[in-house]
mmCIF file of C-alpha atoms in Angstrom:
data_model
loop_
_atom_site.group_PDB
_atom_site.id
_atom_site.type_symbol
_atom_site.label_atom_id
_atom_site.label_comp_id
_atom_site.label_asym_id
_atom_site.label_seq_id
_atom_site.Cartn_x
_atom_site.Cartn_y
_atom_site.Cartn_z
ATOM 1 C CA MET A 17 0.000 0.000 0.000
ATOM 2 C CA SER A 18 1.587 3.308 -1.106
ATOM 3 C CA GLY A 19 1.726 6.309 1.184
ATOM 4 C CA PRO A 20 -0.915 9.044 1.044
ATOM 5 C CA ARG A 21 -0.452 11.839 -1.471
ATOM 6 C CA LEU A 22 -1.003 15.432 -0.391
ATOM 7 C CA GLY A 23 -2.699 17.794 -2.803
ATOM 8 C CA LEU A 24 -3.262 21.536 -2.622
ATOM 9 C CA ALA A 25 -6.532 23.095 -3.787
ATOM 10 C CA LEU A 26 -5.743 26.772 -4.353
ATOM 11 C CA GLY A 27 -8.763 29.040 -4.511
ATOM 12 C CA SER A 28 -9.560 32.080 -6.607
ATOM 13 C CA GLY A 29 -9.425 35.617 -5.276
ATOM 14 C CA GLY A 30 -7.686 37.977 -7.693
ATOM 15 C CA ALA A 31 -4.854 39.885 -6.023
ATOM 16 C CA ARG A 32 -5.794 38.336 -2.671
ATOM 17 C CA GLY A 33 -4.763 34.990 -4.197
ATOM 18 C CA LEU A 34 -1.138 36.131 -3.987
ATOM 19 C CA ALA A 35 -1.435 34.815 -0.420
ATOM 20 C CA HIS A 36 -0.966 31.347 -1.951
ATOM 21 C CA ALA A 37 2.713 32.140 -2.407
ATOM 22 C CA GLY A 38 3.071 32.720 1.339
ATOM 23 C CA VAL A 39 1.188 29.504 2.092
ATOM 24 C CA LEU A 40 3.578 27.546 -0.121
ATOM 25 C CA GLN A 41 6.570 29.203 1.549
ATOM 26 C CA ALA A 42 5.354 28.107 4.997
ATOM 27 C CA LEU A 43 4.624 24.552 3.878
ATOM 28 C CA HIS A 44 8.070 24.326 2.294
ATOM 29 C CA GLU A 45 9.814 25.500 5.465
ATOM 30 C CA ALA A 46 7.794 22.979 7.520
ATOM 31 C CA GLY A 47 8.840 20.123 5.248
ATOM 32 C CA ILE A 48 5.270 19.280 4.226
ATOM 33 C CA PRO A 49 5.477 17.742 0.748
ATOM 34 C CA VAL A 50 3.132 18.786 -2.034
ATOM 35 C CA ASP A 51 2.462 15.969 -4.505
ATOM 36 C CA MET A 52 -0.052 17.721 -6.770
ATOM 37 C CA VAL A 53 -1.882 21.004 -7.199
ATOM 38 C CA ALA A 54 -5.281 22.114 -8.466
ATOM 39 C CA GLY A 55 -6.171 25.773 -8.834
ATOM 40 C CA THR A 56 -8.938 28.128 -9.879
ATOM 41 C CA SER A 57 -8.257 31.573 -11.373
ATOM 42 C CA MET A 58 -5.391 33.187 -9.419
ATOM 43 C CA GLY A 59 -4.982 29.873 -7.589
ATOM 44 C CA ALA A 60 -4.429 28.256 -10.990
ATOM 45 C CA LEU A 61 -1.784 30.808 -11.947
ATOM 46 C CA VAL A 62 0.170 30.469 -8.697
ATOM 47 C CA GLY A 63 -0.331 26.682 -8.720
ATOM 48 C CA ALA A 64 1.001 26.325 -12.258
ATOM 49 C CA LEU A 65 4.060 28.437 -11.486
ATOM 50 C CA TYR A 66 4.753 26.269 -8.439
ATOM 51 C CA ALA A 67 4.151 23.048 -10.388
ATOM 52 C CA SER A 68 6.700 24.200 -12.972
ATOM 53 C CA ASP A 69 9.384 24.783 -10.312
ATOM 54 C CA PRO A 70 8.458 23.795 -6.712
ATOM 55 C CA ASP A 71 10.661 26.397 -5.039
ATOM 56 C CA PRO A 72 8.865 29.180 -3.118
ATOM 57 C CA ASP A 73 11.481 31.858 -3.812
ATOM 58 C CA THR A 74 11.539 31.140 -7.524
ATOM 59 C CA LEU A 75 7.748 31.050 -7.489
ATOM 60 C CA TRP A 76 7.524 34.554 -6.043
ATOM 61 C CA GLN A 77 9.961 35.976 -8.587
ATOM 62 C CA HIS A 78 7.837 34.494 -11.365
ATOM 63 C CA VAL A 79 4.664 35.877 -9.784
ATOM 64 C CA LEU A 80 6.181 39.366 -9.614
ATOM 65 C CA THR A 81 7.283 39.131 -13.243
ATOM 66 C CA TYR A 82 3.730 38.238 -14.218
ATOM 67 C CA ILE A 83 1.844 40.890 -12.248
ATOM 68 C CA GLU A 84 4.342 43.586 -13.258
ATOM 69 C CA ASP A 85 4.012 42.782 -16.960
ATOM 70 C CA PRO A 86 2.757 46.068 -18.490
ATOM 71 C CA ALA A 87 0.117 44.255 -20.528
ATOM 72 C CA PHE A 88 -1.340 42.884 -17.288
ATOM 73 C CA ALA A 89 -0.616 45.559 -14.681
ATOM 74 C CA GLY A 90 -2.047 48.462 -16.628
ATOM 75 C CA HIS A 91 -5.607 47.140 -16.433
ATOM 76 C CA TRP A 92 -6.136 46.833 -12.683
ATOM 77 C CA ASP A 93 -5.379 50.103 -10.877
ATOM 78 C CA ALA A 94 -8.617 51.679 -12.017
ATOM 79 C CA PHE A 95 -10.668 48.887 -10.415
ATOM 80 C CA VAL A 96 -9.321 49.618 -6.930
ATOM 81 C CA PRO A 97 -11.533 52.183 -5.092
ATOM 82 C CA ARG A 98 -9.824 55.550 -4.588
ATOM 83 C CA GLU A 99 -8.858 56.466 -1.044
ATOM 84 C CA GLY A 100 -10.861 59.233 0.534
ATOM 85 C CA ASN A 101 -14.348 60.488 -0.125
ATOM 86 C CA GLY A 102 -13.564 63.513 -2.278
ATOM 87 C CA ARG A 103 -15.523 64.400 -5.373
ATOM 88 C CA LEU A 104 -12.647 63.577 -7.705
ATOM 89 C CA GLU A 105 -12.287 60.060 -6.295
ATOM 90 C CA GLY A 106 -16.032 59.485 -6.515
ATOM 91 C CA LEU A 107 -16.181 60.844 -10.052
ATOM 92 C CA PHE A 108 -13.264 58.659 -11.130
ATOM 93 C CA ASP A 109 -14.877 55.508 -9.729
ATOM 94 C CA PHE A 110 -18.208 56.404 -11.316
ATOM 95 C CA MET A 111 -16.670 57.049 -14.740
ATOM 96 C CA HIS A 112 -14.600 53.887 -14.664
ATOM 97 C CA ARG A 113 -17.523 51.691 -13.650
ATOM 98 C CA GLY A 114 -19.592 53.340 -16.352
ATOM 99 C CA ARG A 115 -16.958 52.615 -18.982
ATOM 100 C CA VAL A 116 -16.755 48.957 -17.976
ATOM 101 C CA ALA A 117 -20.540 48.668 -17.890
ATOM 102 C CA VAL A 118 -20.888 50.140 -21.394
ATOM 103 C CA ARG A 119 -18.206 47.897 -22.857
ATOM 104 C CA THR A 120 -19.675 44.761 -21.294
ATOM 105 C CA MET A 121 -23.149 45.715 -22.525
ATOM 106 C CA THR A 122 -21.936 46.071 -26.117
ATOM 107 C CA SER A 123 -19.418 43.184 -26.271
ATOM 108 C CA LEU A 124 -18.503 39.987 -24.433
ATOM 109 C CA ALA A 125 -15.580 41.566 -22.590
ATOM 110 C CA ALA A 126 -14.149 44.876 -21.448
ATOM 111 C CA GLU A 127 -10.580 43.823 -22.237
ATOM 112 C CA SER A 128 -8.903 42.013 -25.102
ATOM 113 C CA ARG A 129 -7.911 38.350 -25.055
ATOM 114 C CA ASP A 130 -4.247 39.240 -25.445
ATOM 115 C CA SER A 131 -4.216 41.391 -22.309
ATOM 116 C CA LEU A 132 -4.428 38.113 -20.361
ATOM 117 C CA HIS A 133 -3.142 35.540 -22.849
ATOM 118 C CA GLY A 134 -0.007 37.542 -23.687
ATOM 119 C CA PRO A 135 1.427 37.727 -20.138
ATOM 120 C CA LEU A 136 0.573 34.047 -19.598
ATOM 121 C CA THR A 137 2.427 33.060 -22.768
ATOM 122 C CA ARG A 138 5.510 34.983 -21.689
ATOM 123 C CA SER A 139 5.428 33.563 -18.149
ATOM 124 C CA PHE A 140 5.165 29.945 -19.297
ATOM 125 C CA ALA A 141 7.467 30.035 -22.315
ATOM 126 C CA ASP A 142 9.559 27.190 -20.821
ATOM 127 C CA THR A 143 6.582 25.018 -19.867
ATOM 128 C CA PRO A 144 4.006 25.477 -22.644
ATOM 129 C CA ARG A 145 2.170 22.226 -21.905
ATOM 130 C CA PHE A 146 0.762 20.566 -18.770
ATOM 131 C CA GLU A 147 2.996 17.595 -19.510
ATOM 132 C CA ASP A 148 6.092 19.812 -19.067
ATOM 133 C CA LEU A 149 5.339 20.554 -15.406
ATOM 134 C CA VAL A 150 7.261 18.954 -12.535
ATOM 135 C CA LEU A 151 4.126 18.280 -10.450
ATOM 136 C CA PRO A 152 0.683 17.085 -11.604
ATOM 137 C CA PHE A 153 -1.517 20.148 -12.011
ATOM 138 C CA ALA A 154 -5.156 20.885 -12.845
ATOM 139 C CA ALA A 155 -6.752 24.235 -13.753
ATOM 140 C CA VAL A 156 -10.480 24.580 -13.094
ATOM 141 C CA ALA A 157 -12.936 26.672 -15.104
ATOM 142 C CA LEU A 158 -16.692 26.944 -15.678
ATOM 143 C CA ASP A 159 -18.746 26.275 -18.811
ATOM 144 C CA LEU A 160 -21.469 28.914 -18.744
ATOM 145 C CA THR A 161 -23.559 26.995 -21.274
ATOM 146 C CA SER A 162 -23.991 23.800 -19.233
ATOM 147 C CA GLY A 163 -22.993 25.077 -15.801
ATOM 148 C CA ASN A 164 -20.487 22.234 -15.561
ATOM 149 C CA LYS A 165 -16.965 22.263 -14.221
ATOM 150 C CA VAL A 166 -14.202 22.151 -16.837
ATOM 151 C CA VAL A 167 -10.854 20.744 -15.715
ATOM 152 C CA PHE A 168 -7.684 21.185 -17.763
ATOM 153 C CA ARG A 169 -4.921 18.641 -17.112
ATOM 154 C CA GLU A 170 -3.230 18.152 -20.484
ATOM 155 C CA GLY A 171 -2.397 20.029 -23.640
ATOM 156 C CA SER A 172 -1.688 23.756 -23.778
ATOM 157 C CA LEU A 173 -0.982 25.076 -20.283
ATOM 158 C CA VAL A 174 -1.516 28.694 -21.313
ATOM 159 C CA ASP A 175 -4.921 27.942 -22.848
ATOM 160 C CA GLY A 176 -6.003 26.092 -19.705
ATOM 161 C CA LEU A 177 -4.842 28.934 -17.462
ATOM 162 C CA TYR A 178 -6.501 31.534 -19.653
ATOM 163 C CA ALA A 179 -9.832 29.723 -19.369
ATOM 164 C CA SER A 180 -9.501 29.419 -15.586
ATOM 165 C CA CYS A 181 -8.619 33.133 -15.249
ATOM 166 C CA ALA A 182 -11.016 34.625 -17.818
ATOM 167 C CA ILE A 183 -13.192 36.755 -15.501
ATOM 168 C CA PRO A 184 -16.674 36.976 -17.063
ATOM 169 C CA GLY A 185 -17.258 40.384 -18.591
ATOM 170 C CA ILE A 186 -13.600 41.382 -18.250
ATOM 171 C CA PHE A 187 -11.871 38.892 -20.566
ATOM 172 C CA PRO A 188 -13.416 37.066 -23.561
ATOM 173 C CA PRO A 189 -14.568 33.501 -22.800
ATOM 174 C CA VAL A 190 -13.087 30.441 -24.461
ATOM 175 C CA GLU A 191 -15.606 29.175 -27.004
ATOM 176 C CA ARG A 192 -15.329 25.566 -28.180
ATOM 177 C CA ASP A 193 -17.827 22.908 -29.260
ATOM 178 C CA GLY A 194 -20.784 24.884 -27.923
ATOM 179 C CA GLU A 195 -19.073 25.633 -24.615
ATOM 180 C CA MET A 196 -18.415 29.127 -23.260
ATOM 181 C CA ILE A 197 -15.647 28.668 -20.713
ATOM 182 C CA VAL A 198 -14.739 31.295 -18.109
ATOM 183 C CA ASP A 199 -13.097 31.768 -14.721
ATOM 184 C CA GLY A 200 -14.340 28.999 -12.421
ATOM 185 C CA GLY A 201 -14.292 31.131 -9.261
ATOM 186 C CA GLY A 202 -18.081 31.304 -8.978
ATOM 187 C CA PRO A 203 -19.214 27.742 -8.216
ATOM 188 C CA PHE A 204 -15.713 26.220 -8.037
ATOM 189 C CA ARG A 205 -13.841 28.790 -5.978
ATOM 190 C CA VAL A 206 -11.707 26.190 -4.203
ATOM 191 C CA PRO A 207 -11.139 23.111 -6.427
ATOM 192 C CA VAL A 208 -11.260 20.415 -3.741
ATOM 193 C CA GLU A 209 -13.051 17.907 -5.977
ATOM 194 C CA ALA A 210 -10.637 18.389 -8.891
ATOM 195 C CA CYS A 211 -7.720 17.856 -6.514
ATOM 196 C CA ARG A 212 -9.158 14.541 -5.319
ATOM 197 C CA GLU A 213 -9.885 13.518 -8.910
ATOM 198 C CA SER A 214 -6.195 14.112 -9.648
ATOM 199 C CA GLY A 215 -5.294 11.463 -7.063
ATOM 200 C CA ALA A 216 -4.839 13.368 -3.809
ATOM 201 C CA ASP A 217 -5.551 11.379 -0.639
ATOM 202 C CA PHE A 218 -5.203 14.369 1.681
ATOM 203 C CA VAL A 219 -6.459 17.702 0.365
ATOM 204 C CA VAL A 220 -5.383 21.005 1.882
ATOM 205 C CA ALA A 221 -7.795 23.693 0.683
ATOM 206 C CA VAL A 222 -6.555 27.273 0.632
ATOM 207 C CA ASP A 223 -9.675 29.428 0.714
ATOM 208 C CA ILE A 224 -9.213 33.114 -0.056
ATOM 209 C CA PRO A 225 -11.920 35.151 1.741
ATOM 210 C CA GLY A 226 -13.875 37.698 -0.264
ATOM 211 C CA TYR A 227 -13.341 41.437 -0.069
ATOM 212 C CA ARG A 228 -15.568 42.964 2.637
ATOM 213 C CA GLU A 229 -17.192 45.803 0.703
ATOM 214 C CA THR A 230 -18.858 48.161 3.175
ATOM 215 C CA ASN A 231 -19.353 51.215 0.982
ATOM 216 C CA LEU A 232 -22.426 50.097 -0.969
ATOM 217 C CA ARG A 233 -23.319 53.125 -3.035
ATOM 218 C CA SER A 234 -25.367 51.737 -5.931
ATOM 219 C CA GLY A 235 -27.704 48.990 -7.019
ATOM 220 C CA PHE A 236 -24.719 47.398 -8.762
ATOM 221 C CA ASP A 237 -22.841 47.295 -5.438
ATOM 222 C CA LEU A 238 -25.829 45.681 -3.730
ATOM 223 C CA GLY A 239 -26.112 43.032 -6.432
ATOM 224 C CA MET A 240 -22.395 42.252 -6.262
ATOM 225 C CA ARG A 241 -22.506 41.960 -2.466
ATOM 226 C CA SER A 242 -25.530 39.645 -2.624
ATOM 227 C CA ASN A 243 -23.715 37.463 -5.148
ATOM 228 C CA THR A 244 -20.630 37.359 -2.927
ATOM 229 C CA VAL A 245 -22.639 36.193 0.083
ATOM 230 C CA ALA A 246 -24.277 33.406 -1.962
ATOM 231 C CA ARG A 247 -20.893 32.262 -3.274
ATOM 232 C CA ASP A 248 -19.450 32.269 0.234
ATOM 233 C CA ARG A 249 -22.230 29.993 1.485
ATOM 234 C CA LEU A 250 -21.699 27.541 -1.378
ATOM 235 C CA ASN A 251 -17.968 27.619 -0.814
ATOM 236 C CA ASP A 252 -18.390 26.670 2.855
ATOM 237 C CA PHE A 253 -19.944 23.359 1.772
ATOM 238 C CA VAL A 254 -17.115 22.714 -0.694
ATOM 239 C CA CYS A 255 -14.361 23.395 1.830
ATOM 240 C CA ALA A 256 -16.030 21.108 4.364
ATOM 241 C CA SER A 257 -15.043 18.195 2.106
ATOM 242 C CA ALA A 258 -11.324 19.022 2.359
ATOM 243 C CA ASP A 259 -9.067 17.381 4.941
ATOM 244 C CA PHE A 260 -7.703 20.719 6.108
ATOM 245 C CA VAL A 261 -8.521 24.353 5.316
ATOM 246 C CA ILE A 262 -6.251 27.399 5.438
ATOM 247 C CA ARG A 263 -7.942 30.833 5.232
ATOM 248 C CA PRO A 264 -5.476 33.718 4.971
ATOM 249 C CA ALA A 265 -6.983 36.887 6.482
ATOM 250 C CA VAL A 266 -6.753 39.004 3.326
ATOM 251 C CA GLN A 267 -10.372 40.172 3.119
ATOM 252 C CA SER A 268 -9.381 43.824 3.603
ATOM 253 C CA PHE A 269 -7.604 43.841 0.223
ATOM 254 C CA HIS A 270 -9.445 44.565 -3.016
ATOM 255 C CA TRP A 271 -9.360 41.822 -5.667
ATOM 256 C CA ALA A 272 -7.463 44.147 -8.047
ATOM 257 C CA ASP A 273 -4.934 45.441 -5.506
ATOM 258 C CA PHE A 274 -1.855 43.810 -7.022
ATOM 259 C CA LYS A 275 0.415 46.599 -5.795
ATOM 260 C CA ASN A 276 0.152 45.190 -2.243
ATOM 261 C CA GLY A 277 1.404 41.768 -3.275
ATOM 262 C CA ASP A 278 4.197 41.586 -0.685
ATOM 263 C CA ALA A 279 1.805 42.341 2.180
ATOM 264 C CA ILE A 280 -0.731 39.812 0.899
ATOM 265 C CA ARG A 281 1.955 37.142 0.543
ATOM 266 C CA GLU A 282 3.132 37.786 4.117
ATOM 267 C CA ILE A 283 -0.399 37.328 5.459
ATOM 268 C CA GLY A 284 -0.604 33.993 3.626
ATOM 269 C CA TYR A 285 2.652 32.951 5.277
ATOM 270 C CA GLN A 286 1.662 34.045 8.787
ATOM 271 C CA SER A 287 -1.820 32.504 8.520
ATOM 272 C CA THR A 288 -0.288 29.167 7.566
ATOM 273 C CA MET A 289 2.312 29.297 10.343
ATOM 274 C CA LYS A 290 -0.466 29.845 12.894
ATOM 275 C CA CYS A 291 -2.364 26.717 11.871
ATOM 276 C CA LEU A 292 0.752 24.650 11.112
ATOM 277 C CA PRO A 293 0.642 22.542 14.330
ATOM 278 C CA ALA A 294 -2.943 21.477 13.579
ATOM 279 C CA LEU A 295 -2.074 20.707 9.945
ATOM 280 C CA GLN A 296 0.967 18.651 10.926
ATOM 281 C CA LYS A 297 -1.099 16.688 13.443
ATOM 282 C CA SER A 298 -3.789 15.958 10.862
ATOM 283 C CA TRP A 299 -1.192 14.965 8.244
ATOM 284 C CA ARG A 300 0.596 12.634 10.708
ATOM 285 C CA ARG A 301 -2.713 10.982 11.521
ATOM 286 C CA ARG A 302 -3.427 10.464 7.839
ATOM 287 C CA ARG A 303 0.001 8.858 7.315
ATOM 288 C CA SER A 304 -0.382 6.469 10.274
ATOM 289 C CA PRO A 305 -1.110 2.792 9.509
ATOM 290 C CA LEU A 306 -4.755 3.223 10.519
ATOM 291 C CA GLY A 307 -5.081 6.429 8.530
ATOM 292 C CA ARG A 308 -3.524 4.861 5.435
ATOM 293 C CA LEU A 309 -5.860 1.880 5.710
ATOM 294 C CA ALA A 310 -8.890 4.154 6.006
ATOM 295 C CA GLY A 311 -7.705 6.119 2.976
ATOM 296 C CA HIS A 312 -7.227 2.905 1.004
ATOM 297 C CA PHE A 313 -10.819 1.822 1.628
ATOM 298 C CA ARG A 314 -12.064 5.318 0.837
ATOM 299 C CA ARG A 315 -10.390 5.155 -2.578
ATOM 300 C CA ILE A 316 -11.964 1.753 -3.223
ATOM 301 C CA GLN A 317 -15.432 3.048 -2.291
ATOM 302 C CA SER A 318 -15.046 6.116 -4.540
ATOM 303 C CA GLY A 319 -14.226 3.877 -7.482
#
């Protein structure tokens, strides 16, 4: 009977998902092995970079290269609410939201495909296919037509990552064989199921909390907040199926606040260090003879 395999399910969260890099740093320092990774949206990006070279320091350098790419970075500052309550800040936010709303009402996306696909292509020039990665990796997306989960595990890595990161209304969806594939962060925010399907016996879910928007100034804001609450409730059920859950306390950061990447990464690291004793205890239990036997029968029952 082989030993249990530990898999990471890295959740979506935009800039807040940079906390994944800190989580991986803490796990590396603690000597907890990662055998496979599944990710959604930003979790897919960070997971793929780690799967291509499982070294936390190298991972962070690659992450910085990606988020500082001019084709990527130039799109996000305007989404972050301006500090203060002055008229200029309010006018700027209003005009920007209006521009995005108009563009999404007249086309499928506010931004071009290349504004996302280009930086991904440059970041993964050395590992263009899933098969080139060091660790098994899965990127999770959503087919809007059927409502089904779409999991990418082979073929073009960049195409799979693009689909997983294509925020609806912001980037064009991937259209193939009647499917319209977009960012899976709605119903599949933390890809616990995909991680188990990849062969993980012990799944550590890294759940990135949503941004706590308190300044609800429009009907759009109310609708977005209602949607966030519904997604959070669904996500609680998903994470309950993981063997262990890490929740970095990054909810004060906006999803587009990539300029605070170092602070977000540090929170991911500190959050993981705090729960490390409990994780190590749970992992030791799973690797014990009784735990391995229970896992063996669980795999048999799941087919």
